[in-house]
Short mmCIF file of C-alpha atoms and ligand atoms in Angstrom, two decimals:
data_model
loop_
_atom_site.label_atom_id
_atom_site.label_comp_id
_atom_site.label_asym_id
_atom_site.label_seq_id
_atom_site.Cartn_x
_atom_site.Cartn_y
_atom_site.Cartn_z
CA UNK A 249 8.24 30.96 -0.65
CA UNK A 250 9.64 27.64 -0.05
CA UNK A 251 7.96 25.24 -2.71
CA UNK A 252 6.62 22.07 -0.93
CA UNK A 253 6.76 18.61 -1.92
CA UNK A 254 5.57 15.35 -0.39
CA UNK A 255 7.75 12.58 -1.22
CA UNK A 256 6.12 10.60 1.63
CA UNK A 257 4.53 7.10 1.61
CA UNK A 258 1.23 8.08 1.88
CA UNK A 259 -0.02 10.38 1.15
CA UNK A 260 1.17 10.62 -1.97
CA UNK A 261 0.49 13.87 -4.33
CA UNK A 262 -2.18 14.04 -6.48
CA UNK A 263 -1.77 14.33 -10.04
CA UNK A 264 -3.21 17.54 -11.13
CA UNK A 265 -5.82 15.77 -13.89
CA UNK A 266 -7.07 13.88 -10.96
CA UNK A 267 -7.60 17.10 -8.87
CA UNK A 268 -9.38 18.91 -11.44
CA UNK A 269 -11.86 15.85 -12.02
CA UNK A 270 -12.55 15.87 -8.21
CA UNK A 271 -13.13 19.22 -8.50
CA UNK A 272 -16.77 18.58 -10.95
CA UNK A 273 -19.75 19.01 -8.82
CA UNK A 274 -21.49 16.68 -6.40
CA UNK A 275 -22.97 13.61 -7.80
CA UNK A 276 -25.93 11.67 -5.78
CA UNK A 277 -24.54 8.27 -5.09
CA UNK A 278 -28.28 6.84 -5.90
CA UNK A 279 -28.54 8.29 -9.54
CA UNK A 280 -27.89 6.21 -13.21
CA UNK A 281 -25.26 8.68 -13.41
CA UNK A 282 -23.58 7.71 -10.33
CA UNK A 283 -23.64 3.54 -10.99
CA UNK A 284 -22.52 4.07 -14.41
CA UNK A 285 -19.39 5.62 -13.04
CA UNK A 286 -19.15 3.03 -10.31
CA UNK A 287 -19.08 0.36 -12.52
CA UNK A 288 -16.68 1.58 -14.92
CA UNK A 289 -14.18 2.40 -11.62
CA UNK A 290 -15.29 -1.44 -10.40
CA UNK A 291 -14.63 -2.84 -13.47
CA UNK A 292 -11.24 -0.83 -14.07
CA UNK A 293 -10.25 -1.79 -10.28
CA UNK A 294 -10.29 -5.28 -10.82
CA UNK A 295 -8.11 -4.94 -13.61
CA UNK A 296 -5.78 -3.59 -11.20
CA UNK A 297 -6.38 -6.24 -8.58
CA UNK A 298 -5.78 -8.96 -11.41
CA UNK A 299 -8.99 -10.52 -10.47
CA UNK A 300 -12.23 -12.33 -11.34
CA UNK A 301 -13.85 -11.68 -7.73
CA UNK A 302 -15.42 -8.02 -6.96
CA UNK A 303 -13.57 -5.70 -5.92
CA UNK A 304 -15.24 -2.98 -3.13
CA UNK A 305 -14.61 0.29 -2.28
CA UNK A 306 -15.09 1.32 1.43
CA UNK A 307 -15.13 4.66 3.32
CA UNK A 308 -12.34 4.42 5.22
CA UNK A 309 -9.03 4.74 5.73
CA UNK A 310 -6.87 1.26 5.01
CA UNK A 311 -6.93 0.53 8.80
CA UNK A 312 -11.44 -0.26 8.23
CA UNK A 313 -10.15 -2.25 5.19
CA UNK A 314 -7.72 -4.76 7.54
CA UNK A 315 -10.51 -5.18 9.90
CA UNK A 316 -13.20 -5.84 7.47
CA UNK A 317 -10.64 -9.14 6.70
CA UNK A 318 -10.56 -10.03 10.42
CA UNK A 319 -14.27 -9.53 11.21
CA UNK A 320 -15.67 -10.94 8.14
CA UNK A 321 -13.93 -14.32 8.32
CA UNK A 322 -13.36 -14.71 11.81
CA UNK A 323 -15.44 -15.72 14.92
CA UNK A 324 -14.86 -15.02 18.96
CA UNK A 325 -12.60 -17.79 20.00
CA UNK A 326 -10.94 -18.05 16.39
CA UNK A 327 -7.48 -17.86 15.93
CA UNK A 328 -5.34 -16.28 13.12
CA UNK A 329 -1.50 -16.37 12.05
CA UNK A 330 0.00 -12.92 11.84
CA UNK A 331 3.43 -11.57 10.52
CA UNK A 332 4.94 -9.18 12.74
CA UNK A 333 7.53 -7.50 11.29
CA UNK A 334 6.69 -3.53 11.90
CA UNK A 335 4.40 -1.26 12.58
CA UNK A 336 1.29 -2.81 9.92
CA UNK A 337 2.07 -5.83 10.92
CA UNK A 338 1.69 -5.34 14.13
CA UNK A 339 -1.46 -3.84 13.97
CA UNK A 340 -3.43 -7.25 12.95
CA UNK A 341 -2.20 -8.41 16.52
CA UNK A 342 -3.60 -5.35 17.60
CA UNK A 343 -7.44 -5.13 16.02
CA UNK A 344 -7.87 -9.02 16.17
CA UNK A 345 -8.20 -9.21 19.96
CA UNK A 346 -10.60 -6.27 20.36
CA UNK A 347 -12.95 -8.86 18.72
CA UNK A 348 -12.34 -11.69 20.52
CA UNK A 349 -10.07 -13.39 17.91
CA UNK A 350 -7.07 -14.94 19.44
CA UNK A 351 -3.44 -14.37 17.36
CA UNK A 352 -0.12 -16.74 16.75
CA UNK A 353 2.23 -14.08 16.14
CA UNK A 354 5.04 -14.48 13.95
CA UNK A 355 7.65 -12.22 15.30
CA UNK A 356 10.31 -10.83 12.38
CA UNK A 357 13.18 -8.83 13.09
CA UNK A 358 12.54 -5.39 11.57
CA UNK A 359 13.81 -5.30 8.03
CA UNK A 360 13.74 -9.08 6.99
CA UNK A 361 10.83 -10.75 5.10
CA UNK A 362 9.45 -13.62 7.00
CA UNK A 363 11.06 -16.92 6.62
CA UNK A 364 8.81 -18.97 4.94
CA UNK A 365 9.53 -22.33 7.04
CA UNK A 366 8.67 -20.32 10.19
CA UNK A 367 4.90 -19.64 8.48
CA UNK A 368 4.67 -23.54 8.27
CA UNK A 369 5.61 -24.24 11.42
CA UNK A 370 3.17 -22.11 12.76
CA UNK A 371 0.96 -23.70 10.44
CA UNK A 372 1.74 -26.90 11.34
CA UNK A 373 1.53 -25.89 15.05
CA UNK A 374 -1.54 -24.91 14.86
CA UNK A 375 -4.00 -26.41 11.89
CA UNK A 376 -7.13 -24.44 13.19
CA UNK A 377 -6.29 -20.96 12.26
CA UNK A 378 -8.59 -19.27 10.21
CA UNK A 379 -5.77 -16.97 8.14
CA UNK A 380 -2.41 -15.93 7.60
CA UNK A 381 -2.42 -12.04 7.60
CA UNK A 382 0.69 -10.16 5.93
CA UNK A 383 1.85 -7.65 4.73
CA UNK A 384 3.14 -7.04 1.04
CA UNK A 385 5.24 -4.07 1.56
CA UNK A 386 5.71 -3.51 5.63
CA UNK A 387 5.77 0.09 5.35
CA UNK A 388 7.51 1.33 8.33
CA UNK A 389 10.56 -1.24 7.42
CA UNK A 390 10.19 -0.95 3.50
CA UNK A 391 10.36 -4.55 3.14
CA UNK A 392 8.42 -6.69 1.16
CA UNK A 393 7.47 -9.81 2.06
CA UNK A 394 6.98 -13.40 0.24
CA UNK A 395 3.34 -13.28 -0.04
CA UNK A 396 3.00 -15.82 -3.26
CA UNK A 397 4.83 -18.67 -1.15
CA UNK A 398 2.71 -17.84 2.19
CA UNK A 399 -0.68 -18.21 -0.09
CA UNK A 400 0.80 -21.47 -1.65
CA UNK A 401 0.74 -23.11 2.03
CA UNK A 402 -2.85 -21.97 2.80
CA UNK A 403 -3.80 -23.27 -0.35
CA UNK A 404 -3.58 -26.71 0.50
CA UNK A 405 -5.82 -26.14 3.78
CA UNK A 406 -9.72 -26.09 3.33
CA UNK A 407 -10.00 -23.33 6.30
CA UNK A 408 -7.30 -21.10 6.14
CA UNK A 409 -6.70 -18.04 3.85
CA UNK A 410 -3.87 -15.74 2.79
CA UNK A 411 -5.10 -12.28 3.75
CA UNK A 412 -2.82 -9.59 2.34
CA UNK A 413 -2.37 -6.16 3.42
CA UNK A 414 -1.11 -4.52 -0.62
CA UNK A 415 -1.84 -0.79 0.98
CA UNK A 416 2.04 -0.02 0.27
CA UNK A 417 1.87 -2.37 -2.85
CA UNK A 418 -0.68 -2.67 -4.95
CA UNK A 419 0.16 -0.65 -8.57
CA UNK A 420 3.45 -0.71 -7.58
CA UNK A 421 4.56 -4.32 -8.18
CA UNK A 422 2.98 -6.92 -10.10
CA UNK A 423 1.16 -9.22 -7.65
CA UNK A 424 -1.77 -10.79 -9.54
CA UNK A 425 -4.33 -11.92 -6.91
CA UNK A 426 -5.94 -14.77 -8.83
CA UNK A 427 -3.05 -16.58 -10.56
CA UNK A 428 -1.28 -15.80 -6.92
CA UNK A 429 -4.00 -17.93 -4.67
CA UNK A 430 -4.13 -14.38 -2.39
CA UNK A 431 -7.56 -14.67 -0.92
CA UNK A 432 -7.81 -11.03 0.33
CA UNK A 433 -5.77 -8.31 -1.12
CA UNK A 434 -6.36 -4.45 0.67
CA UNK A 435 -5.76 -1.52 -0.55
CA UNK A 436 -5.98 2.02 0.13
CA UNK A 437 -6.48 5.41 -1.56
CA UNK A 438 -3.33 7.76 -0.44
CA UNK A 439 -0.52 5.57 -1.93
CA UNK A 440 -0.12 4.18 -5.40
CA UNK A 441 -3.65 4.98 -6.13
CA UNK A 442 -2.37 8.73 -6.17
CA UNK A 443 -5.81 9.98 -4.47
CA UNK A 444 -6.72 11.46 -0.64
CA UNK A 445 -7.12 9.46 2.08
CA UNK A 446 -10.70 8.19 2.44
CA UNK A 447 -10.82 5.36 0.44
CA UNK A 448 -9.80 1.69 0.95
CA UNK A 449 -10.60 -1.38 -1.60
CA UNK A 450 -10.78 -4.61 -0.87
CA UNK A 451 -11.04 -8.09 -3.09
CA UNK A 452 -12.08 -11.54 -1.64
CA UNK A 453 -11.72 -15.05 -2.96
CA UNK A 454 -14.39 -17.33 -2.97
CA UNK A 455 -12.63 -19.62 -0.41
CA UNK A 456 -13.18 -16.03 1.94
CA UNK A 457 -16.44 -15.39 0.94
CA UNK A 458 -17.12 -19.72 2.00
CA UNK A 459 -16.08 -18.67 5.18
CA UNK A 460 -16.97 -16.00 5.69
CA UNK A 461 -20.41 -16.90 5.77
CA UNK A 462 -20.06 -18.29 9.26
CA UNK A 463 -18.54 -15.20 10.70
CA UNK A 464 -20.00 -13.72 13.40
CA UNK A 465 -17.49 -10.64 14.17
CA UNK A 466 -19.08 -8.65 11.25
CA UNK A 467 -20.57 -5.70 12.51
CA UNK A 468 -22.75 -3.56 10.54
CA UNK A 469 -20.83 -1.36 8.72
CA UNK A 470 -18.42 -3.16 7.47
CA UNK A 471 -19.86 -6.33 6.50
CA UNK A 472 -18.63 -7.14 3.03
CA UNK A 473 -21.67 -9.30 2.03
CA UNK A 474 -23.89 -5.92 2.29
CA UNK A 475 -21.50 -4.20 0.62
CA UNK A 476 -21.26 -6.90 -2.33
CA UNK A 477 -24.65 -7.01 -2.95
CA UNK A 478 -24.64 -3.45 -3.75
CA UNK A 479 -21.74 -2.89 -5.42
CA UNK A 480 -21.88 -5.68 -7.78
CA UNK A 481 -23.64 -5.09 -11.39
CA UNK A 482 -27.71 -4.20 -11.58
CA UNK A 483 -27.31 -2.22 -8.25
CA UNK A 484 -23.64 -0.49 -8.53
CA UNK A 485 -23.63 1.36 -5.60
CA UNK A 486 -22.43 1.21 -1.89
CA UNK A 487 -24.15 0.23 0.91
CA UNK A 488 -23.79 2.98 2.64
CA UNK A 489 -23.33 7.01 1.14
CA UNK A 490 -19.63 6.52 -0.15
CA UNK A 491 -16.84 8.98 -0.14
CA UNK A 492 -18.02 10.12 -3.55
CA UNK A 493 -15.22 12.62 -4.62
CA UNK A 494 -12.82 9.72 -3.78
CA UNK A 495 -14.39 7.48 -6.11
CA UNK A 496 -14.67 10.20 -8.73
CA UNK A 497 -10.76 10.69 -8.48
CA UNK A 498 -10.34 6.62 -8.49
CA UNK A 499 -12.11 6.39 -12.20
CA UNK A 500 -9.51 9.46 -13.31
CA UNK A 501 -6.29 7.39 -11.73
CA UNK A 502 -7.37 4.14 -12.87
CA UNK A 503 -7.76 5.55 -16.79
CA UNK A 504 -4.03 7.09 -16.02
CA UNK A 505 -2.60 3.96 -14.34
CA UNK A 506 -4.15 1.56 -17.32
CA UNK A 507 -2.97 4.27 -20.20
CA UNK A 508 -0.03 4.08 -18.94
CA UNK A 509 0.04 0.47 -19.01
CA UNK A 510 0.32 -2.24 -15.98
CA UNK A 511 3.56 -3.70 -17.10
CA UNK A 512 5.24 0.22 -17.28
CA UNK A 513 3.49 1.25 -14.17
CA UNK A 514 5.71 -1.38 -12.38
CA UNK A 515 8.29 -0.93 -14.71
CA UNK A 516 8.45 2.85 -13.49
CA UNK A 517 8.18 1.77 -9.45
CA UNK A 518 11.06 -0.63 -9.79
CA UNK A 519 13.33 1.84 -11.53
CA UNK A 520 12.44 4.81 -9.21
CA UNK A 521 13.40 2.61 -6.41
CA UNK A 522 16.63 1.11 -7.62
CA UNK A 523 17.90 4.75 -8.39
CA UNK A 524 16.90 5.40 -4.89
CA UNK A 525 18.51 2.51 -3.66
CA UNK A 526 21.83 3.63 -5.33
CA UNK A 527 21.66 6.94 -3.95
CA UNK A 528 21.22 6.46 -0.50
CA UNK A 529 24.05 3.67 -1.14
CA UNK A 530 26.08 6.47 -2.41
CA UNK A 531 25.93 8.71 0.37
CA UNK A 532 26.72 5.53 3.15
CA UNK A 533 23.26 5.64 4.51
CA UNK A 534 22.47 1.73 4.28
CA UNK A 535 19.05 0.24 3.95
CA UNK A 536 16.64 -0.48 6.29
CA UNK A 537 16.04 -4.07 4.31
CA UNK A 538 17.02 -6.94 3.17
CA UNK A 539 14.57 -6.95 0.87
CA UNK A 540 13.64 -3.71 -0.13
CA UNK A 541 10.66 -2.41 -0.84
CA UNK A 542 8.97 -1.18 -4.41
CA UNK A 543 7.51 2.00 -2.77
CA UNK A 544 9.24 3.10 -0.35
CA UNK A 545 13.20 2.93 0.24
CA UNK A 546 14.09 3.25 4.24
CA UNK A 547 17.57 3.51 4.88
CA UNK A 548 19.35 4.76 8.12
CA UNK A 549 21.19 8.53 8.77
CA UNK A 550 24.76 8.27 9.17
CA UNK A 551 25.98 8.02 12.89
CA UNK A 552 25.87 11.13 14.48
CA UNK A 553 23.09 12.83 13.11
CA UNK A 554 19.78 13.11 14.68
CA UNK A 555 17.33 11.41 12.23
CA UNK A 556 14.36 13.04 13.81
CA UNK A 557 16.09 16.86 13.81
CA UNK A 558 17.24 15.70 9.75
CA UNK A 559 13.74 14.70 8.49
CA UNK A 560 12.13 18.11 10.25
CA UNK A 561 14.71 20.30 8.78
CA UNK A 562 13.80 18.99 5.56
CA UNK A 563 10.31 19.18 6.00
CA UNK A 564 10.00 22.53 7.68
CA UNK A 565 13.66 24.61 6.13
CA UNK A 566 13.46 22.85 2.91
CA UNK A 567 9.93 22.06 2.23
CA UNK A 568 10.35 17.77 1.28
CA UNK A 569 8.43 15.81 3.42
CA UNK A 570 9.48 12.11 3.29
CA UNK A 571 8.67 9.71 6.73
CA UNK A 572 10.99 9.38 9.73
CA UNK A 573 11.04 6.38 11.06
CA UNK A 574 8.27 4.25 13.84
CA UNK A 575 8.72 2.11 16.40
CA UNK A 576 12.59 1.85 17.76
CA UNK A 577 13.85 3.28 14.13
CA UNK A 578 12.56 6.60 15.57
CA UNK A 579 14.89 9.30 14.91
CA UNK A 580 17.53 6.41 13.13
CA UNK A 581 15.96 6.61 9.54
CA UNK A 582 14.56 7.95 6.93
CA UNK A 583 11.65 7.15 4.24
CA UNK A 584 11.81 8.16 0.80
CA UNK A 585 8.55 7.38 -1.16
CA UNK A 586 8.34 6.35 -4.83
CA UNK A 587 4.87 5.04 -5.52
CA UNK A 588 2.03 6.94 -7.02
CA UNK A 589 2.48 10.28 -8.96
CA UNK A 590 6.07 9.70 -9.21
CA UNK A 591 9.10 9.92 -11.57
CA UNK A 592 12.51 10.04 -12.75
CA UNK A 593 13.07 13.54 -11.73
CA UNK A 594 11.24 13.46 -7.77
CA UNK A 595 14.20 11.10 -6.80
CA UNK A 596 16.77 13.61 -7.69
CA UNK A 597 15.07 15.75 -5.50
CA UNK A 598 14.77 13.74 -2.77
CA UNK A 599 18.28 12.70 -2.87
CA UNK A 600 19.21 16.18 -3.41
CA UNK A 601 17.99 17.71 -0.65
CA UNK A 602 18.79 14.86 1.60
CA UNK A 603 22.71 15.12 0.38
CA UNK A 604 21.98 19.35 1.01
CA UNK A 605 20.92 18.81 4.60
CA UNK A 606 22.96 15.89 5.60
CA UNK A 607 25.86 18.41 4.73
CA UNK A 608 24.03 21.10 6.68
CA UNK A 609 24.31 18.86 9.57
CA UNK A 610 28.27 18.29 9.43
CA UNK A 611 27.45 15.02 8.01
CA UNK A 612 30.71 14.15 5.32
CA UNK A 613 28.49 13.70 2.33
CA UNK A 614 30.02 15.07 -1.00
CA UNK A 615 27.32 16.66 -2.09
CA UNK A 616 25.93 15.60 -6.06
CA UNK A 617 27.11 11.64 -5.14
CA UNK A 618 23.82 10.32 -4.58
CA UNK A 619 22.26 12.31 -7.37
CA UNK A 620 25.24 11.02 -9.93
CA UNK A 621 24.43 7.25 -8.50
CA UNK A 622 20.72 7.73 -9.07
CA UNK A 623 21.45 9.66 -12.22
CA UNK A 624 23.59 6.15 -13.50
CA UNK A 625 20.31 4.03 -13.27
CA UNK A 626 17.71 6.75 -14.25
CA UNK A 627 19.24 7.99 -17.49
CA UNK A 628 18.96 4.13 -19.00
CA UNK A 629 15.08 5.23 -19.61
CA UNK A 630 15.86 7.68 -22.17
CA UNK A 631 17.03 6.57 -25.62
CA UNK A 632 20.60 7.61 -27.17
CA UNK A 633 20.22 10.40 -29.99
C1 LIG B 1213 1.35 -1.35 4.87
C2 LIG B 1213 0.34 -0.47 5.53
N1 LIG B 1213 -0.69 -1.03 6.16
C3 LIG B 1213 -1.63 -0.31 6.77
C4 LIG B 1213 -1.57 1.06 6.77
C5 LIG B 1213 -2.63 1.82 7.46
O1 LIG B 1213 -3.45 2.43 6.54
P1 LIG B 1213 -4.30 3.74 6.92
O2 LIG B 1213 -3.35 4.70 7.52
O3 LIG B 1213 -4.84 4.15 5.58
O4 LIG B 1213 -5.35 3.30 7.86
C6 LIG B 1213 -0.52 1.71 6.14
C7 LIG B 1213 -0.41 3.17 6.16
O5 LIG B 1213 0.63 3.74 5.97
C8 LIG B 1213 0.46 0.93 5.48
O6 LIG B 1213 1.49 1.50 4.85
#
């Protein structure tokens, strides 16, 4: 047997309370019994999202979430700021044009946040924009970026939001989307929220929903008015037949996440990743960032081993799945997740079994330095006896 684990960001594991809940029968998604749950997941959701403004659940994968925010506010011949600084980032430049929305692109060197003069120049260069569209946590660099300063500028412009894609980030640092000014904030199912893939949730302001209302790249299926009108209270439903199980699991995580308290859930992420941090530090593999990430900590193999050969030995002869890298890090780093149904002891085994197979590979790793590094930060959670 070789006992698996998935210390990957996204999916995440599933705690096993919230697989046993998904386990209860089928519900019908028109039934009391069915809007009484929805609301109660609605209601806790928003907690979560820090906001006053609804936020919906959509079948689909994060990816129908980001588009929603392009379509719904956006007409053919718009144009909208994006940050490009990996893979997610990227892929705004990519689904705006296949509705006729033009893009600015803000090109960032892989691994740095955006500078926050070059989002008012661009700005400034060009006043009609409908949106700036980030990322909070650029998953395939780990690095976060300054979100709270980017909605600040957009702030003071009658026609232009801050759309945010939280996927990576949301439960795993505190980013409250009201006090913040974010005007979209996207999440998705198979990270912090600890749940299968399937699900993505989305929150508008009212400044979005003002504009929106002009937008003529909607579609049908995701148009977030529709969906509004049914999810909000008196109907408490989706438009369309939801991914029910998902939302089932969603009221179980949300009553863990909120038990265990906002302010520790972040508490949690930041010391998982700091331990991290040290560890890979430890064993000379330096970070991917300069500003690292809450969930995820991406830091590159030392020279001479083959990154891509590493992170399949440790998937496939060891049985710990973390991410390789995208893009030209291909093969050059490696991902360890910390978000979601995570804790003190699931970074010792990352960095275990990374120090186990880097020496496996010839790499000069003294093997237990990464764990003692991580082991320095972790054991501060515990009390003296
Ligand atoms: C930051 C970020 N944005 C977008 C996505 C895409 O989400 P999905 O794969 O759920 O469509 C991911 C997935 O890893 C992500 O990490």
């Amino acid at each position: 047997m070789i006992k698996q684990y998935l210390l990957s960001p996204g999916p995440t594991m599933v705690p096993e309370r919230v697989l046993l809940r998904m386990a209860h029968p089928m519900i019908h998604h028109r039934t009391p019994q069915f809007s009484a749950l929805f609301a109660e997941t609605k209601q806790m959701l928003e907690q979560v999202f820090q906001t006053d403004n609804d936020a919906l659940m959509l079948t689909c994968s994060g990816t129908g979430a980001m588009e929603a925010s392009i379509t719904n506010l956006c007409s053919p011949g718009d144009t909208i700021i994006v940050v490009n600084g990996g893979k997610f980032g990227e892929r705004w430049s990519k689904i705006a044009p296949t509705h006729g929305v033009g893009v600015v692109e803000i090109t960032v060197e892989w691994g740095q946040p955006v500078a926050i003069a070059d989002v008012q120049a661009a700005l400034a260069a060009n006043p009609e924009v409908k949106g700036v569209f980030v990322q909070a946590s650029e998953t395939s660099t780990t690095t976060e970026h300054p979100i709270r300063q980017i909605a600040a500028l957009t702030a003071e412009m009658p026609s232009c939001v801050t759309v945010v894609d939280a996927i990576t980030a949301l439960g795993v640092i505190d980013m409250p989307m009201d006090d913040w000014g974010l005007d979209v904030v996207i999440s998705g199912s198979q990270k912090a929220f600890m749940l299968p893939p399937g699900l993505a949730m989305i929150a508008c302001s009212e400044k979005y929903w003002r504009l929106s209302a002009s937008a003529s790249c909607k579609g049908f299926y995701f148009d977030l008015a529709t969906e509004r009108k049914s999810q909000r209270k008196g109907k408490d439903t989706t438009a369309w037949t939801p991914a029910a199980s998902l939302i089932t699991g969603l009221n179980e995580v949300l009553k863990m996440m909120l038990e265990e308290g906002m302010e520790q859930v972040y508490a949690r992420h930041l010391l998982l990743a700091e331990a991290t941090r040290a560890g890979v530090s430890a064993l000379g593999m330096k970070l991917i960032s300069s500003a690292p990430s809450v969930s995820a900590t991406g830091a590159f193999v030392p020279d001479g081993v083959d990154g891509k050969a590493l992170f399949a030995f440790l998937r496939d002869t060891m049985g710990v799945t973390f991410a390789g890298g995208q893009g030209h890090l291909q093969g050059r780093v490696l991902r360890i997740a910390h978000l979601g149904y995570y804790d003190l002891f699931d970074v010792i085994i990352a960095l275990s079994a990374i120090e186990m197979a880097l020496d496996r590979f010839g790499a000069p790793v003294t093997l237990g330095a990464g764990v003692a590094a991580a082991q320095a930060v972790l054991v501060n959670r515990f009390p003296r006896v």
